[in-house]
PDB file of C-alpha atoms in Angstrom:
ATOM      1  CA  MET A   1     -19.551  -5.180  -6.656  1.00 59.00           C
ATOM      2  CA  GLU A   2     -20.984  -7.679  -9.438  1.00 65.00           C
ATOM      3  CA  ASN A   3     -18.077  -9.541 -11.357  1.00 74.00           C
ATOM      4  CA  SER A   4     -18.821  -7.823 -14.465  1.00 79.00           C
ATOM      5  CA  ASP A   5     -18.392  -4.436 -12.640  1.00 83.00           C
ATOM      6  CA  LYS A   6     -15.150  -5.498 -10.928  1.00 81.00           C
ATOM      7  CA  TYR A   7     -13.567  -6.848 -14.450  1.00 82.00           C
ATOM      8  CA  ASN A   8     -14.598  -3.380 -15.728  1.00 92.00           C
ATOM      9  CA  HIS A   9     -13.177  -1.382 -12.689  1.00 92.00           C
ATOM     10  CA  ILE A  10      -9.861  -3.476 -13.114  1.00 95.00           C
ATOM     11  CA  TYR A  11     -10.022  -2.919 -17.181  1.00 94.00           C
ATOM     12  CA  SER A  12     -10.580   0.669 -16.207  1.00 95.00           C
ATOM     13  CA  ILE A  13      -7.694   1.108 -14.015  1.00 96.00           C
ATOM     14  CA  SER A  14      -5.239  -0.837 -16.037  1.00 96.00           C
ATOM     15  CA  LEU A  15      -6.050   1.131 -19.205  1.00 95.00           C
ATOM     16  CA  LYS A  16      -5.453   4.491 -17.390  1.00 94.00           C
ATOM     17  CA  THR A  17      -2.195   3.238 -15.687  1.00 95.00           C
ATOM     18  CA  GLY A  18      -0.621   1.005 -17.809  1.00 94.00           C
ATOM     19  CA  ILE A  19      -0.244  -1.905 -15.551  1.00 96.00           C
ATOM     20  CA  GLU A  20      -1.142  -5.463 -16.450  1.00 96.00           C
ATOM     21  CA  ILE A  21      -4.644  -6.700 -15.703  1.00 96.00           C
ATOM     22  CA  GLU A  22      -3.480  -9.984 -14.495  1.00 96.00           C
ATOM     23  CA  ILE A  23      -0.815  -8.005 -12.106  1.00 96.00           C
ATOM     24  CA  ILE A  24      -3.754  -6.143 -10.673  1.00 97.00           C
ATOM     25  CA  LYS A  25      -5.822  -9.666  -9.942  1.00 96.00           C
ATOM     26  CA  LYS A  26      -2.923 -11.052  -8.152  1.00 97.00           C
ATOM     27  CA  LEU A  27      -2.349  -8.226  -5.845  1.00 97.00           C
ATOM     28  CA  GLN A  28      -6.286  -8.137  -5.428  1.00 96.00           C
ATOM     29  CA  SER A  29      -6.200 -11.844  -4.334  1.00 96.00           C
ATOM     30  CA  GLU A  30      -2.978 -10.943  -2.163  1.00 97.00           C
ATOM     31  CA  THR A  31      -4.579  -7.884  -0.161  1.00 97.00           C
ATOM     32  CA  HIS A  32      -8.296  -8.807  -0.378  1.00 96.00           C
ATOM     33  CA  SER A  33      -8.680  -5.513  -1.354  1.00 96.00           C
ATOM     34  CA  ASP A  34     -10.047  -3.432  -4.389  1.00 94.00           C
ATOM     35  CA  PRO A  35      -7.602  -1.540  -6.685  1.00 96.00           C
ATOM     36  CA  LYS A  36      -7.883   2.169  -6.784  1.00 95.00           C
ATOM     37  CA  ARG A  37      -5.840   4.687  -8.659  1.00 95.00           C
ATOM     38  CA  LEU A  38      -2.608   5.829  -6.757  1.00 95.00           C
ATOM     39  CA  LYS A  39      -2.786   9.605  -5.622  1.00 91.00           C
ATOM     40  CA  ARG A  40      -0.951  11.923  -3.610  1.00 88.00           C
ATOM     41  CA  GLU A  41      -1.386  15.590  -2.289  1.00 81.00           C
ATOM     42  CA  PHE A  42      -0.008  18.073  -4.528  1.00 76.00           C
ATOM     43  CA  ILE A  43       3.492  19.034  -3.590  1.00 67.00           C
ATOM     44  CA  PRO A  44       5.360  21.938  -4.787  1.00 63.00           C
ATOM     45  CA  THR A  45       9.144  21.396  -5.567  1.00 57.00           C
ATOM     46  CA  ILE A  46      10.976  24.057  -3.418  1.00 51.00           C
ATOM     47  CA  LEU A  47      14.323  25.552  -3.224  1.00 47.00           C
ATOM     48  CA  SER A  48      14.101  27.984  -0.531  1.00 47.00           C
ATOM     49  CA  HIS A  49      11.640  28.897   2.111  1.00 50.00           C
ATOM     50  CA  GLU A  50      12.745  32.478   1.783  1.00 50.00           C
ATOM     51  CA  SER A  51      11.660  32.933  -1.927  1.00 54.00           C
ATOM     52  CA  PHE A  52       8.418  30.814  -1.927  1.00 53.00           C
ATOM     53  CA  ASP A  53       5.103  32.145  -1.076  1.00 58.00           C
ATOM     54  CA  PHE A  54       3.383  29.616   0.248  1.00 53.00           C
ATOM     55  CA  ASN A  55      -0.242  31.265   0.070  1.00 60.00           C
ATOM     56  CA  ILE A  56      -0.300  30.613  -3.471  1.00 57.00           C
ATOM     57  CA  ILE A  57      -0.154  26.852  -3.122  1.00 55.00           C
ATOM     58  CA  PRO A  58      -3.582  25.244  -3.952  1.00 56.00           C
ATOM     59  CA  GLN A  59      -5.022  23.780  -0.822  1.00 59.00           C
ATOM     60  CA  GLY A  60      -6.289  19.959  -1.144  1.00 64.00           C
ATOM     61  CA  LYS A  61      -5.130  19.568  -4.598  1.00 80.00           C
ATOM     62  CA  ILE A  62      -5.044  15.755  -5.435  1.00 84.00           C
ATOM     63  CA  VAL A  63      -2.728  14.556  -7.942  1.00 87.00           C
ATOM     64  CA  GLU A  64      -3.282  11.121  -9.923  1.00 92.00           C
ATOM     65  CA  LEU A  65      -0.291   8.981 -10.486  1.00 94.00           C
ATOM     66  CA  PRO A  66       0.149   6.231 -13.013  1.00 93.00           C
ATOM     67  CA  GLY A  67      -0.120   3.298 -10.389  1.00 96.00           C
ATOM     68  CA  ILE A  68      -2.465   1.261  -8.243  1.00 97.00           C
ATOM     69  CA  SER A  69      -3.051   0.951  -4.499  1.00 97.00           C
ATOM     70  CA  PHE A  70      -4.566  -1.694  -2.273  1.00 97.00           C
ATOM     71  CA  LYS A  71      -5.753  -0.969   1.155  1.00 96.00           C
ATOM     72  CA  LEU A  72      -4.033  -3.094   4.067  1.00 96.00           C
ATOM     73  CA  PRO A  73      -4.754  -3.734   7.774  1.00 94.00           C
ATOM     74  CA  SER A  74      -0.974  -3.648   8.902  1.00 94.00           C
ATOM     75  CA  ARG A  75       2.432  -2.686   7.786  1.00 94.00           C
ATOM     76  CA  GLU A  76       3.601  -6.580   8.358  1.00 96.00           C
ATOM     77  CA  LYS A  77       1.036  -7.763   5.851  1.00 97.00           C
ATOM     78  CA  GLY A  78       2.656  -5.220   3.352  1.00 97.00           C
ATOM     79  CA  TYR A  79       6.008  -6.202   3.924  1.00 97.00           C
ATOM     80  CA  GLY A  80       5.086  -9.888   3.525  1.00 98.00           C
ATOM     81  CA  ILE A  81       3.494  -9.292   0.229  1.00 98.00           C
ATOM     82  CA  ILE A  82       6.381  -7.250  -1.032  1.00 98.00           C
ATOM     83  CA  SER A  83       9.039 -10.147  -0.089  1.00 97.00           C
ATOM     84  CA  LYS A  84       6.576 -12.528  -2.243  1.00 98.00           C
ATOM     85  CA  LEU A  85       5.945 -10.731  -5.186  1.00 98.00           C
ATOM     86  CA  ARG A  86       8.915  -8.157  -5.558  1.00 98.00           C
ATOM     87  CA  ASN A  87      10.844 -10.404  -7.744  1.00 97.00           C
ATOM     88  CA  GLU A  88       7.864 -11.472 -10.126  1.00 97.00           C
ATOM     89  CA  LEU A  89       6.856  -7.534 -10.781  1.00 97.00           C
ATOM     90  CA  GLU A  90      10.582  -6.132 -11.055  1.00 97.00           C
ATOM     91  CA  GLU A  91      11.208  -8.785 -13.838  1.00 96.00           C
ATOM     92  CA  LYS A  92       7.847  -6.666 -15.593  1.00 96.00           C
ATOM     93  CA  ASN A  93       9.621  -3.632 -14.458  1.00 96.00           C
ATOM     94  CA  TYR A  94       7.115  -2.738 -11.380  1.00 97.00           C
ATOM     95  CA  ARG A  95       8.163  -1.380  -8.095  1.00 98.00           C
ATOM     96  CA  ILE A  96       5.998  -2.307  -5.136  1.00 98.00           C
ATOM     97  CA  PHE A  97       6.010  -0.660  -1.987  1.00 98.00           C
ATOM     98  CA  LEU A  98       3.814   0.755   0.948  1.00 98.00           C
ATOM     99  CA  ASP A  99       2.305   4.355   1.122  1.00 95.00           C
ATOM    100  CA  ILE A 100       1.409   5.271   4.497  1.00 91.00           C
ATOM    101  CA  TYR A 101      -0.420   8.444   5.643  1.00 85.00           C
ATOM    102  CA  TRP A 102      -2.712   9.756   8.330  1.00 78.00           C
ATOM    103  CA  SER A 103      -6.656  10.432   8.571  1.00 71.00           C
ATOM    104  CA  ASP A 104      -8.384  13.546   9.903  1.00 70.00           C
ATOM    105  CA  ASP A 105      -8.666  11.557  13.048  1.00 68.00           C
ATOM    106  CA  ILE A 106      -4.541  10.373  13.246  1.00 69.00           C
ATOM    107  CA  ASN A 107      -5.408   7.125  12.344  1.00 81.00           C
ATOM    108  CA  GLU A 108      -2.708   5.357  10.117  1.00 89.00           C
ATOM    109  CA  ILE A 109      -3.881   4.322   6.722  1.00 91.00           C
ATOM    110  CA  ILE A 110      -1.533   1.936   4.950  1.00 95.00           C
ATOM    111  CA  ASP A 111      -1.679   1.306   1.145  1.00 97.00           C
ATOM    112  CA  LEU A 112       0.060  -1.459  -0.965  1.00 98.00           C
ATOM    113  CA  SER A 113       0.998   0.695  -4.093  1.00 98.00           C
ATOM    114  CA  VAL A 114       2.587  -0.412  -7.299  1.00 98.00           C
ATOM    115  CA  LEU A 115       4.127   1.750 -10.095  1.00 97.00           C
ATOM    116  CA  SER A 116       5.810   1.053 -13.539  1.00 95.00           C
ATOM    117  CA  CYS A 117       9.031   1.761 -12.777  1.00 94.00           C
ATOM    118  CA  SER A 118      12.898   0.852 -14.042  1.00 91.00           C
ATOM    119  CA  ASN A 119      14.462   1.504 -10.521  1.00 96.00           C
ATOM    120  CA  GLU A 120      14.427   1.542  -7.059  1.00 97.00           C
ATOM    121  CA  PHE A 121      14.303   5.322  -6.601  1.00 98.00           C
ATOM    122  CA  GLU A 122      11.648   6.146  -9.642  1.00 97.00           C
ATOM    123  CA  PRO A 123       8.714   5.722  -6.858  1.00 97.00           C
ATOM    124  CA  LEU A 124      10.118   8.577  -5.041  1.00 97.00           C
ATOM    125  CA  ILE A 125       9.988  10.970  -7.615  1.00 95.00           C
ATOM    126  CA  TYR A 126       6.333  10.223  -8.555  1.00 95.00           C
ATOM    127  CA  MET A 127       5.803  10.597  -4.611  1.00 94.00           C
ATOM    128  CA  GLN A 128       7.876  13.520  -4.746  1.00 92.00           C
ATOM    129  CA  THR A 129       9.639  12.452  -1.572  1.00 94.00           C
ATOM    130  CA  ASN A 130      11.859  15.520   0.128  1.00 93.00           C
ATOM    131  CA  GLY A 131      13.353  17.053   3.142  1.00 92.00           C
ATOM    132  CA  ILE A 132      12.825  20.436   2.376  1.00 88.00           C
ATOM    133  CA  ASN A 133      13.074  21.489   6.143  1.00 86.00           C
ATOM    134  CA  TYR A 134      16.604  20.710   5.931  1.00 91.00           C
ATOM    135  CA  ARG A 135      16.985  21.606   2.345  1.00 90.00           C
ATOM    136  CA  VAL A 136      16.667  18.213   0.718  1.00 93.00           C
ATOM    137  CA  THR A 137      15.141  18.246  -2.575  1.00 92.00           C
ATOM    138  CA  ASN A 138      13.571  15.455  -4.176  1.00 94.00           C
ATOM    139  CA  GLN A 139      16.802  15.247  -6.602  1.00 94.00           C
ATOM    140  CA  LYS A 140      19.049  15.631  -3.746  1.00 95.00           C
ATOM    141  CA  LEU A 141      17.350  12.950  -1.952  1.00 97.00           C
ATOM    142  CA  ILE A 142      17.653  10.631  -4.955  1.00 97.00           C
ATOM    143  CA  ASN A 143      21.382  11.344  -5.636  1.00 97.00           C
ATOM    144  CA  GLU A 144      22.252  10.672  -2.082  1.00 97.00           C
ATOM    145  CA  LEU A 145      20.580   7.296  -2.137  1.00 98.00           C
ATOM    146  CA  ARG A 146      22.141   6.303  -5.413  1.00 98.00           C
ATOM    147  CA  ILE A 147      25.548   6.994  -3.398  1.00 98.00           C
ATOM    148  CA  LEU A 148      24.147   4.688  -0.489  1.00 98.00           C
ATOM    149  CA  ASP A 149      22.934   2.375  -2.807  1.00 98.00           C
ATOM    150  CA  GLN A 150      26.406   1.522  -4.044  1.00 97.00           C
ATOM    151  CA  ASP A 151      27.261   0.026  -0.365  1.00 97.00           C
ATOM    152  CA  LEU A 152      23.790  -1.361   0.634  1.00 98.00           C
ATOM    153  CA  ARG A 153      22.118  -2.500  -2.650  1.00 98.00           C
ATOM    154  CA  LEU A 154      18.676  -0.910  -1.626  1.00 98.00           C
ATOM    155  CA  LYS A 155      15.176  -2.361  -2.293  1.00 98.00           C
ATOM    156  CA  ILE A 156      12.243   0.377  -1.990  1.00 98.00           C
ATOM    157  CA  LEU A 157       9.554  -0.758   0.831  1.00 98.00           C
ATOM    158  CA  GLY A 158       7.937   2.605   1.532  1.00 98.00           C
ATOM    159  CA  ALA A 159       7.574   6.229   0.114  1.00 97.00           C
ATOM    160  CA  GLY A 160       5.419   9.016   1.245  1.00 94.00           C
ATOM    161  CA  ASN A 161       5.859  13.001   0.908  1.00 91.00           C
ATOM    162  CA  ASP A 162       8.825  13.259   3.597  1.00 92.00           C
ATOM    163  CA  TRP A 163       9.713   9.746   4.179  1.00 95.00           C
ATOM    164  CA  CYS A 164      11.057   6.545   2.631  1.00 97.00           C
ATOM    165  CA  GLU A 165      12.194   2.883   3.596  1.00 98.00           C
ATOM    166  CA  PHE A 166      14.402   0.468   1.759  1.00 98.00           C
ATOM    167  CA  GLU A 167      15.441  -2.923   2.796  1.00 98.00           C
ATOM    168  CA  ILE A 168      19.340  -3.345   2.966  1.00 98.00           C
ATOM    169  CA  THR A 169      20.250  -6.282   0.839  1.00 97.00           C
ATOM    170  CA  GLN A 170      24.037  -6.069   0.873  1.00 97.00           C
ATOM    171  CA  GLU A 171      26.534  -5.439   4.092  1.00 94.00           C
ATOM    172  CA  PRO A 172      28.754  -2.483   3.169  1.00 95.00           C
ATOM    173  CA  ASP A 173      32.591  -2.598   3.629  1.00 94.00           C
ATOM    174  CA  ASN A 174      32.468   0.082   5.978  1.00 95.00           C
ATOM    175  CA  MET A 175      29.159   0.664   7.700  1.00 95.00           C
ATOM    176  CA  SER A 176      30.670   3.213   9.956  1.00 95.00           C
ATOM    177  CA  LEU A 177      31.332   5.400   6.912  1.00 96.00           C
ATOM    178  CA  VAL A 178      27.878   4.666   5.633  1.00 97.00           C
ATOM    179  CA  ILE A 179      26.110   5.644   9.010  1.00 97.00           C
ATOM    180  CA  LYS A 180      27.844   8.777   8.876  1.00 96.00           C
ATOM    181  CA  GLN A 181      26.623   9.806   5.325  1.00 97.00           C
ATOM    182  CA  ILE A 182      23.063   8.707   6.669  1.00 97.00           C
ATOM    183  CA  PHE A 183      23.416  11.030   9.432  1.00 97.00           C
ATOM    184  CA  GLU A 184      24.557  13.636   7.214  1.00 96.00           C
ATOM    185  CA  LEU A 185      21.530  13.013   5.024  1.00 96.00           C
ATOM    186  CA  CYS A 186      18.746  12.555   7.464  1.00 96.00           C
ATOM    187  CA  PRO A 187      19.555  14.615  10.818  1.00 94.00           C
ATOM    188  CA  ASP A 188      16.191  13.335  12.413  1.00 94.00           C
ATOM    189  CA  ILE A 189      17.788   9.815  12.592  1.00 95.00           C
ATOM    190  CA  ALA A 190      21.377  11.131  13.819  1.00 94.00           C
ATOM    191  CA  ASP A 191      18.919  13.150  16.503  1.00 94.00           C
ATOM    192  CA  LYS A 192      17.316   9.843  17.499  1.00 93.00           C
ATOM    193  CA  TYR A 193      20.276   8.072  17.997  1.00 94.00           C
ATOM    194  CA  ASN A 194      22.273  10.851  19.532  1.00 93.00           C
ATOM    195  CA  TYR A 195      24.824  10.867  16.975  1.00 91.00           C
ATOM    196  CA  SER A 196      26.033   7.120  18.104  1.00 95.00           C
ATOM    197  CA  VAL A 197      27.359   5.330  15.342  1.00 95.00           C
ATOM    198  CA  ASN A 198      27.370   2.075  17.101  1.00 95.00           C
ATOM    199  CA  ASP A 199      23.541   2.206  18.105  1.00 95.00           C
ATOM    200  CA  PHE A 200      22.481   2.826  14.882  1.00 96.00           C
ATOM    201  CA  GLU A 201      24.599   0.020  13.276  1.00 95.00           C
ATOM    202  CA  SER A 202      23.159  -2.222  15.701  1.00 95.00           C
ATOM    203  CA  TYR A 203      19.385  -1.360  14.484  1.00 95.00           C
ATOM    204  CA  LEU A 204      20.738  -1.927  11.002  1.00 95.00           C
ATOM    205  CA  SER A 205      22.236  -5.058  11.345  1.00 93.00           C
ATOM    206  CA  GLU A 206      19.222  -6.459  13.179  1.00 94.00           C
ATOM    207  CA  ASN A 207      16.231  -5.003  11.089  1.00 95.00           C
ATOM    208  CA  LYS A 208      18.066  -4.449   7.502  1.00 96.00           C
ATOM    209  CA  ARG A 209      15.922  -1.730   6.767  1.00 97.00           C
ATOM    210  CA  LEU A 210      16.778   2.077   6.032  1.00 97.00           C
ATOM    211  CA  TYR A 211      14.055   4.246   7.029  1.00 97.00           C
ATOM    212  CA  LEU A 212      14.489   8.141   6.421  1.00 97.00           C
ATOM    213  CA  TRP A 213      12.237  10.511   7.484  1.00 94.00           C
ATOM    214  CA  PHE A 214      12.297  14.786   7.477  1.00 93.00           C
ATOM    215  CA  ASP A 215      10.033  16.240  10.075  1.00 84.00           C
TER     216      ASP A 215
END
């Protein structure tokens, strides 16, 4: 892509998303990747499996979001860029996070994404993150995370349709109680750790990351 075409492309994306050109250029330099519009699959907000006809859901519908994304070679590369640029982007009311999905041949695709957001949980609204298999709607998930945030001071690291990840920046006064709240919110974690509070506490203490997924 010629320099003029690159600038026109960045200008167009900035105009459509409201994200500053200088921010896009900085992320382009860090990722060595060209920016694209952030997109996600259409996800209906569902309160009950029994009362919803899944046959009426549009198949393959893609929603364009007011954000940008860049291809990455690995998760660790993304974590490094997030750590480096997070404070600068937050000052401008942006949130930076990983968007991870899988291709048809089950290869992991990793994007670094940016949205204009005022808090750590707005990206989950845009990505419509939910655990509907456990009757955890998008709003319920965010409400529960806000409660956990009081103890853990969460910083977003990643979000998709059925998962999210946060950095834990504060040690709670009562980690055991917090973990029981996490187990109640996300049964898949409880199953993985056989409902062992001690085992999961050791994991959180070592990794400082809270990863929630809803199979």
